[in-house]
Tab-separated table of C-alpha atoms in Angstrom:
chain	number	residue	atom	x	y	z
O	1	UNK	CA	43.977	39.358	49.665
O	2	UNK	CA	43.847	39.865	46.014
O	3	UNK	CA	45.465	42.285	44.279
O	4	UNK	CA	44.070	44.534	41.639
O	5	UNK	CA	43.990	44.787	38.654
O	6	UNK	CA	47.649	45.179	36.554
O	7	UNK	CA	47.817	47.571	33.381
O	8	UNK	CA	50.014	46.222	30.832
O	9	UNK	CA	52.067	48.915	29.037
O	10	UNK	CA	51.848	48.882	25.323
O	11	UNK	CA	54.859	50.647	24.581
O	12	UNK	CA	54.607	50.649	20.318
O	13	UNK	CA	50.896	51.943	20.703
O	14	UNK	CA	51.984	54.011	23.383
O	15	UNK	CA	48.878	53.585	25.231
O	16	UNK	CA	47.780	51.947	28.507
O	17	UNK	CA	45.914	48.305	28.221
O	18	UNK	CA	44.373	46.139	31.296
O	19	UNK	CA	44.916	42.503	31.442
O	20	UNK	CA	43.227	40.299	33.755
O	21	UNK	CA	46.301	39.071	35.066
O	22	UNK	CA	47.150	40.385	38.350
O	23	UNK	CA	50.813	41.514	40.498
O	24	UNK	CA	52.068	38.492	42.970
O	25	UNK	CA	51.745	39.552	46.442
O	26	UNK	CA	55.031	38.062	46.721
O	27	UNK	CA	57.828	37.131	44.421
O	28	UNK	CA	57.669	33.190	43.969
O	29	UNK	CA	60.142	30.642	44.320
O	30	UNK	CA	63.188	30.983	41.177
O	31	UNK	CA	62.365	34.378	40.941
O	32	UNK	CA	64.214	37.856	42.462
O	33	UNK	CA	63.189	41.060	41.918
O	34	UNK	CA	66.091	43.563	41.571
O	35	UNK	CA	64.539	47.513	42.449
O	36	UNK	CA	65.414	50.356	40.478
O	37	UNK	CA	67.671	51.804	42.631
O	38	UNK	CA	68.269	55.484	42.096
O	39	UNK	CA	66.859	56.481	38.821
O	40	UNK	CA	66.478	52.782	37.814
O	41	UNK	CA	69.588	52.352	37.954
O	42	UNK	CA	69.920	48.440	38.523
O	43	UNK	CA	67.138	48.058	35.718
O	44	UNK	CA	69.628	50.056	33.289
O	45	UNK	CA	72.854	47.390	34.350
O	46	UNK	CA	70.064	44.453	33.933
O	47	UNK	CA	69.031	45.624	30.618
O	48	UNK	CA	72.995	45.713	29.880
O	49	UNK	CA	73.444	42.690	30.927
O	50	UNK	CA	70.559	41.403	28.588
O	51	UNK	CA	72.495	42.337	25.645
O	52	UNK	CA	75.960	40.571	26.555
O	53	UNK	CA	74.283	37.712	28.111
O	54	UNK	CA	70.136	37.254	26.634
O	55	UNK	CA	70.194	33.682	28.092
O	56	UNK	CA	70.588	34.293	31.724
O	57	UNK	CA	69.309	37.907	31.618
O	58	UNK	CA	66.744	38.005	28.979
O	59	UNK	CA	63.615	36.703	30.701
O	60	UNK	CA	62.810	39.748	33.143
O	61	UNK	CA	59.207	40.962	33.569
O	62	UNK	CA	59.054	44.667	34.613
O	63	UNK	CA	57.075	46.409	37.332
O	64	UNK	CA	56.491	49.897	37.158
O	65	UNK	CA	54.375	52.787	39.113
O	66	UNK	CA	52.896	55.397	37.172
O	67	UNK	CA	56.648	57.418	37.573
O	68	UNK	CA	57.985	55.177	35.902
O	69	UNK	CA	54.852	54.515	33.216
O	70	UNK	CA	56.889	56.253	30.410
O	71	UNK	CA	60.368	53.624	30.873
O	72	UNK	CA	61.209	51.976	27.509
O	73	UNK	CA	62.417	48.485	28.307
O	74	UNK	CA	63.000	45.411	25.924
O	75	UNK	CA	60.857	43.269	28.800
O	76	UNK	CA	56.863	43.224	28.890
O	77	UNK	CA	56.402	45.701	31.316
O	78	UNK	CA	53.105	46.086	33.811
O	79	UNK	CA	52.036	49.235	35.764
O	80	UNK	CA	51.056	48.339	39.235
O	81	UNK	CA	49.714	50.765	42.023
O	82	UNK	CA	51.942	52.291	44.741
O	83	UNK	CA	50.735	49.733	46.996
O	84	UNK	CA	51.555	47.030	44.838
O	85	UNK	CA	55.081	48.294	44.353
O	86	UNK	CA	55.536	47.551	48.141
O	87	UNK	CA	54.506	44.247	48.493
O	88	UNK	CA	56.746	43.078	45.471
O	89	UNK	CA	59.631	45.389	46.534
O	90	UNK	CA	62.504	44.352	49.423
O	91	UNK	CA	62.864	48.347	50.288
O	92	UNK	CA	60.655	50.354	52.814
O	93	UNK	CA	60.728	53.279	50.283
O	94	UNK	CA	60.530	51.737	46.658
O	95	UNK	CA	61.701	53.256	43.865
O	96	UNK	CA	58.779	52.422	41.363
O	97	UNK	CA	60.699	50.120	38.783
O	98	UNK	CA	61.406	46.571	39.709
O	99	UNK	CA	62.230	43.749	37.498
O	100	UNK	CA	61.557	40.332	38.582
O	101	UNK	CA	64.214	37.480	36.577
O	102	UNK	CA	64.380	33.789	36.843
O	103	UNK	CA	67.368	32.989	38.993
O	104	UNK	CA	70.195	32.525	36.460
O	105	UNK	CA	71.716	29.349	36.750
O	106	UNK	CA	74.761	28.198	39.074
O	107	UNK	CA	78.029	29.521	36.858
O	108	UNK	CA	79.893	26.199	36.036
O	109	UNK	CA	83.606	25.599	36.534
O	110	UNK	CA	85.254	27.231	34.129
O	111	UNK	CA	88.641	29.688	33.577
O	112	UNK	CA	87.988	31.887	30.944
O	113	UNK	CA	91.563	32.375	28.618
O	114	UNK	CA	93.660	34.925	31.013
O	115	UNK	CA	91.137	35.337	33.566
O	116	UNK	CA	91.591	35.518	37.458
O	117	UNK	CA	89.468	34.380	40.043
O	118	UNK	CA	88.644	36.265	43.752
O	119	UNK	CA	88.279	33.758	46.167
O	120	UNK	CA	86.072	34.276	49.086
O	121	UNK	CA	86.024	32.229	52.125
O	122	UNK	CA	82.672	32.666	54.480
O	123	UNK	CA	82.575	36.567	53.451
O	124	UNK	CA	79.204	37.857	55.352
O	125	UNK	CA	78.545	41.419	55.100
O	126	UNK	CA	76.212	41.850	51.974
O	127	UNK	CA	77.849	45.319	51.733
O	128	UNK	CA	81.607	44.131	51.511
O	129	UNK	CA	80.452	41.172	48.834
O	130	UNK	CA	78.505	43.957	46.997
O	131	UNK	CA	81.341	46.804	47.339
O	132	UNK	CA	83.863	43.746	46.022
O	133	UNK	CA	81.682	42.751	42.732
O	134	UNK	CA	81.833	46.350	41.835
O	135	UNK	CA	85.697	46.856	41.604
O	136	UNK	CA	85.859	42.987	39.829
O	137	UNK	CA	83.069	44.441	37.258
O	138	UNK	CA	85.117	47.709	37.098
O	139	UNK	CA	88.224	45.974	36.116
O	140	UNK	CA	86.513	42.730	34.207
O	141	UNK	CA	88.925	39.568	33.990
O	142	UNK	CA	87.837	38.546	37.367
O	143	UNK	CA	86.021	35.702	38.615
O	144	UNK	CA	84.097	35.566	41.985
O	145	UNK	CA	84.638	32.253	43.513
O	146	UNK	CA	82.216	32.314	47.188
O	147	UNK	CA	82.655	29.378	49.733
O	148	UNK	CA	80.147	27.653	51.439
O	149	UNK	CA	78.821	29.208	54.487
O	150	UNK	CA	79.028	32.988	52.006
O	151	UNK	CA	76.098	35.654	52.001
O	152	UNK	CA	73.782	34.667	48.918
O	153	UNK	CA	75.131	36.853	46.117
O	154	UNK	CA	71.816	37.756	45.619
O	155	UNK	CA	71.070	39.069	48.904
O	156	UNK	CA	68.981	42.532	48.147
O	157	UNK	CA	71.670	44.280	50.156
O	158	UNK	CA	74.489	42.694	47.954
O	159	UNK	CA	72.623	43.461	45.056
O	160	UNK	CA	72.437	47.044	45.802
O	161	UNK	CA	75.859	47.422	46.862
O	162	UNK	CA	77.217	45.878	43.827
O	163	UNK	CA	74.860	48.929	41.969
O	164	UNK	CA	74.235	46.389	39.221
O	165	UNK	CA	77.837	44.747	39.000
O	166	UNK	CA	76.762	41.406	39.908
O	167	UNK	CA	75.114	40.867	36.421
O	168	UNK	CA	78.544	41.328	35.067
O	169	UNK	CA	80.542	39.360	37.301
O	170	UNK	CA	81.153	35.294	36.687
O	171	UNK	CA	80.019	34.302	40.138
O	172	UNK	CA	80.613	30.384	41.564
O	173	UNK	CA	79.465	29.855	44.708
O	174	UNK	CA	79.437	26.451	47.491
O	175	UNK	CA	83.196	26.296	46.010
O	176	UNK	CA	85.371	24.540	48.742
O	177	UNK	CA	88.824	25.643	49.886
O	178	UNK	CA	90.183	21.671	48.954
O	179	UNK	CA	88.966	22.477	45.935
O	180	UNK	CA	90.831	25.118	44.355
O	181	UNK	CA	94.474	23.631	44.204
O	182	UNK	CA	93.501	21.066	41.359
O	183	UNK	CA	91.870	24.789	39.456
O	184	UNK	CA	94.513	27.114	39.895
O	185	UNK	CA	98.303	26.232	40.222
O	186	UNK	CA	99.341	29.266	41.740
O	187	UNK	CA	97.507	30.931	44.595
O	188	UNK	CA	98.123	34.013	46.381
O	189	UNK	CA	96.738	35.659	50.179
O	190	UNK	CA	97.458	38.744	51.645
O	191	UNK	CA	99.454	38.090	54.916
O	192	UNK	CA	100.868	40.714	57.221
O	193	UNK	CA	104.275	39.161	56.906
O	194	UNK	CA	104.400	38.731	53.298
O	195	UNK	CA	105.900	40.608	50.510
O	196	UNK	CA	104.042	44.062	49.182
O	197	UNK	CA	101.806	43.564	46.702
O	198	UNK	CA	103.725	45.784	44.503
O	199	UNK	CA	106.008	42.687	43.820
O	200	UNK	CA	105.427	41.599	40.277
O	201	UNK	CA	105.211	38.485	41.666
O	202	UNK	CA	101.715	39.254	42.703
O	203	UNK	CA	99.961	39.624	39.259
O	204	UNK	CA	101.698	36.019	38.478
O	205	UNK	CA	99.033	33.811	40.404
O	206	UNK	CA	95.815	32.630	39.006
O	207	UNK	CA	93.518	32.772	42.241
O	208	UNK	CA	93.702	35.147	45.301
O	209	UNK	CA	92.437	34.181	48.734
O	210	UNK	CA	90.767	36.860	51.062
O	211	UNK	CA	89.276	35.566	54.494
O	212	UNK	CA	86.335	36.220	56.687
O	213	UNK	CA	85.886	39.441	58.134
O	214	UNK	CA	86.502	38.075	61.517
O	215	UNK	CA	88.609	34.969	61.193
O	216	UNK	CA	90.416	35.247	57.443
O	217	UNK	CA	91.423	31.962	55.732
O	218	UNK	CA	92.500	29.060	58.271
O	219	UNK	CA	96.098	28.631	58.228
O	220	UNK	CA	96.182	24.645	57.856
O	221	UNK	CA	94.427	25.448	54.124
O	222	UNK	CA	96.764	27.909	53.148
O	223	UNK	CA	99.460	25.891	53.853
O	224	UNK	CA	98.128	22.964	52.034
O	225	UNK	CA	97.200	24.946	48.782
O	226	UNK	CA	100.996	26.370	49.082
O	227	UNK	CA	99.351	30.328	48.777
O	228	UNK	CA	102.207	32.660	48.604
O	229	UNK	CA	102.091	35.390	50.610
O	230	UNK	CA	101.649	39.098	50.081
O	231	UNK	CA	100.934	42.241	52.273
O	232	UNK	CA	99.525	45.979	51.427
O	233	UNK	CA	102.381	47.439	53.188
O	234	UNK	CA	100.893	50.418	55.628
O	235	UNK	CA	102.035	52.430	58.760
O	236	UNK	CA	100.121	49.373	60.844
O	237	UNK	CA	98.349	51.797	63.369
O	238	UNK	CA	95.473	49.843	63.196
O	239	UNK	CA	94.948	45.513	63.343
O	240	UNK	CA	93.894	45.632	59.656
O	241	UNK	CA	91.748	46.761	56.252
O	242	UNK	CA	87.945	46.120	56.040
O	243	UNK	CA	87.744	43.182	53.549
O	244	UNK	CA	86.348	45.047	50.567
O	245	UNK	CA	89.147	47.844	51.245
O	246	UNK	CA	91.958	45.392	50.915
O	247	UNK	CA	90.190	43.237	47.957
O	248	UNK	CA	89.759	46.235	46.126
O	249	UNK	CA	93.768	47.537	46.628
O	250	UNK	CA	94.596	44.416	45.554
O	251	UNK	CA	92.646	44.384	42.445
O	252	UNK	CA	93.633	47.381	42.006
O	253	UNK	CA	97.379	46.379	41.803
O	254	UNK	CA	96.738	43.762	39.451
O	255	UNK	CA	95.072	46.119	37.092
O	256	UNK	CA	98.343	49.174	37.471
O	257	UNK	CA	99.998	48.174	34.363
O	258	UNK	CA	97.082	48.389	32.487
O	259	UNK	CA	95.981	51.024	33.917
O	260	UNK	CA	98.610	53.204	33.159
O	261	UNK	CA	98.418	52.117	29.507
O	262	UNK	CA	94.986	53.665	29.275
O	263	UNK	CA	94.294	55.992	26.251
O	264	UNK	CA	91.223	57.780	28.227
O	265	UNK	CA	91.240	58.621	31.833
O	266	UNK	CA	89.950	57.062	34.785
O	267	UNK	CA	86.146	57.933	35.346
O	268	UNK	CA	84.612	57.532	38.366
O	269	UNK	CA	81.085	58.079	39.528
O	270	UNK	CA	80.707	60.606	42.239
């Protein structure tokens, strides 16, 4: 069924034009659209991410109800009906701002000078993947490395989790275990037996290995890439830490020293 008709915002006349061009029922192939979130708030980290990255980021198009008519964005920017909003949108309960972006392309191998990388084997809850890009986002430096057989980083669900993180995060993905020893020379896992991760040996690797929810990282591979082992020492009443939980105490740890240099204090949202 066709849609109707799309108003195009003119946001320097400030007025509201028609086109004849009309809203996709559904978003096509190459494309995702990323909702608002609350208050827009994924369209405010993609419009961020425009400005340190206008390449990958820059080509958006902008979908917006009429509570959302008003929303000054850099992107051409169409006002659709409420009914509209739900066919384009992933939620049951859209916000009323979507933007719909070419997929960026597939990051190439690459270190950046004194980065880190994350390495994620067969992760598959879209809210542990999203929970993890938003502490590697928080502390920058980090590289998300997913292996085949991941959640798509671009899952809706990862997308909100991350709360707009994943535009800021260098993400590989399809990268194989075999693969990582001819990267990264020294490579780290978190092992119950292994030494705390307070050890300043920890912060001396290049690439850190966190498992499946379910199964972790096979032993044969670890043994082949030579991963050193460390441990987030606990009082072991339970098995072990939910994925994103130990990821992020980890990260955490690799960030203390320069954390504690800090001129401002910690912010977090509540």
């Amino acid at each position: 069924m066709a849609l109707d008709q799309v108003a195009t915002i003119n946001q320097a006349a400030g007025r509201t034009e028609f086109s004849p061009k009309t809203a996709p029922e559904k978003i096509p192939p190459g494309l995702r659209a990323f909702s608002g979130g609350g208050g827009g708030h994924l369209v405010l980290e993609l419009e961020k991410a425009r400005e340190q990255a206008p390449s990958t980021w820059g080509q958006a198009q902008l979908y917006v109800t009429s509570a959302y008519e008003h929303w000054r964005s850099p992107w051409p920017k169409h006002l659709v009906s409420d009914r509209q909003m739900a066919l384009l949108a992933d939620t049951k309960t859209p916000q009323g701002i979507l933007a719909v972006v070419p997929m960026p392309p597939a990051s190439a191998e690459s270190t950046a000078p004194g980065e880190k990388a994350v390495y994620l084997h067969e992760v598959q809850d879209p809210g542990n993947l999203g929970t993890i890009l938003r502490t590697l986002a928080w502390f920058r430096g980090l590289r998300c490395l997913l292996s085949p057989g991941s959640v798509d980083p671009f899952n809706p669900k990862v997308v909100r989790a991350s709360m707009g993180a994943i535009f800021h995060v260098p993400i590989e993905t399809e990268v194989s275990l075999d693969s990582l020893a001819r990267r990264y020379p020294r490579i780290a896992c978190l092992d119950i037996g292994g030494d705390p991760i307070a050890n300043p040996a920890f912060a001396q690797h290049d690439c850190y290995l966190f498992g499946n929810e379910a199964r972790g990282v096979p032993q044969e591979a670890l043994n082949e890439l030579a991963a050193q082992r460390f441990t987030i020492p606990g009082a072991a009443k339970i098995e072990s830490l939910n994925l994103a939980s130990a990821v992020n105490m980890a990260v955490y740890e690799l960030n203390r020293s320069t954390i504690a240099n800090l001129a401002s204090p910690f912010k977090a949202n509540q």
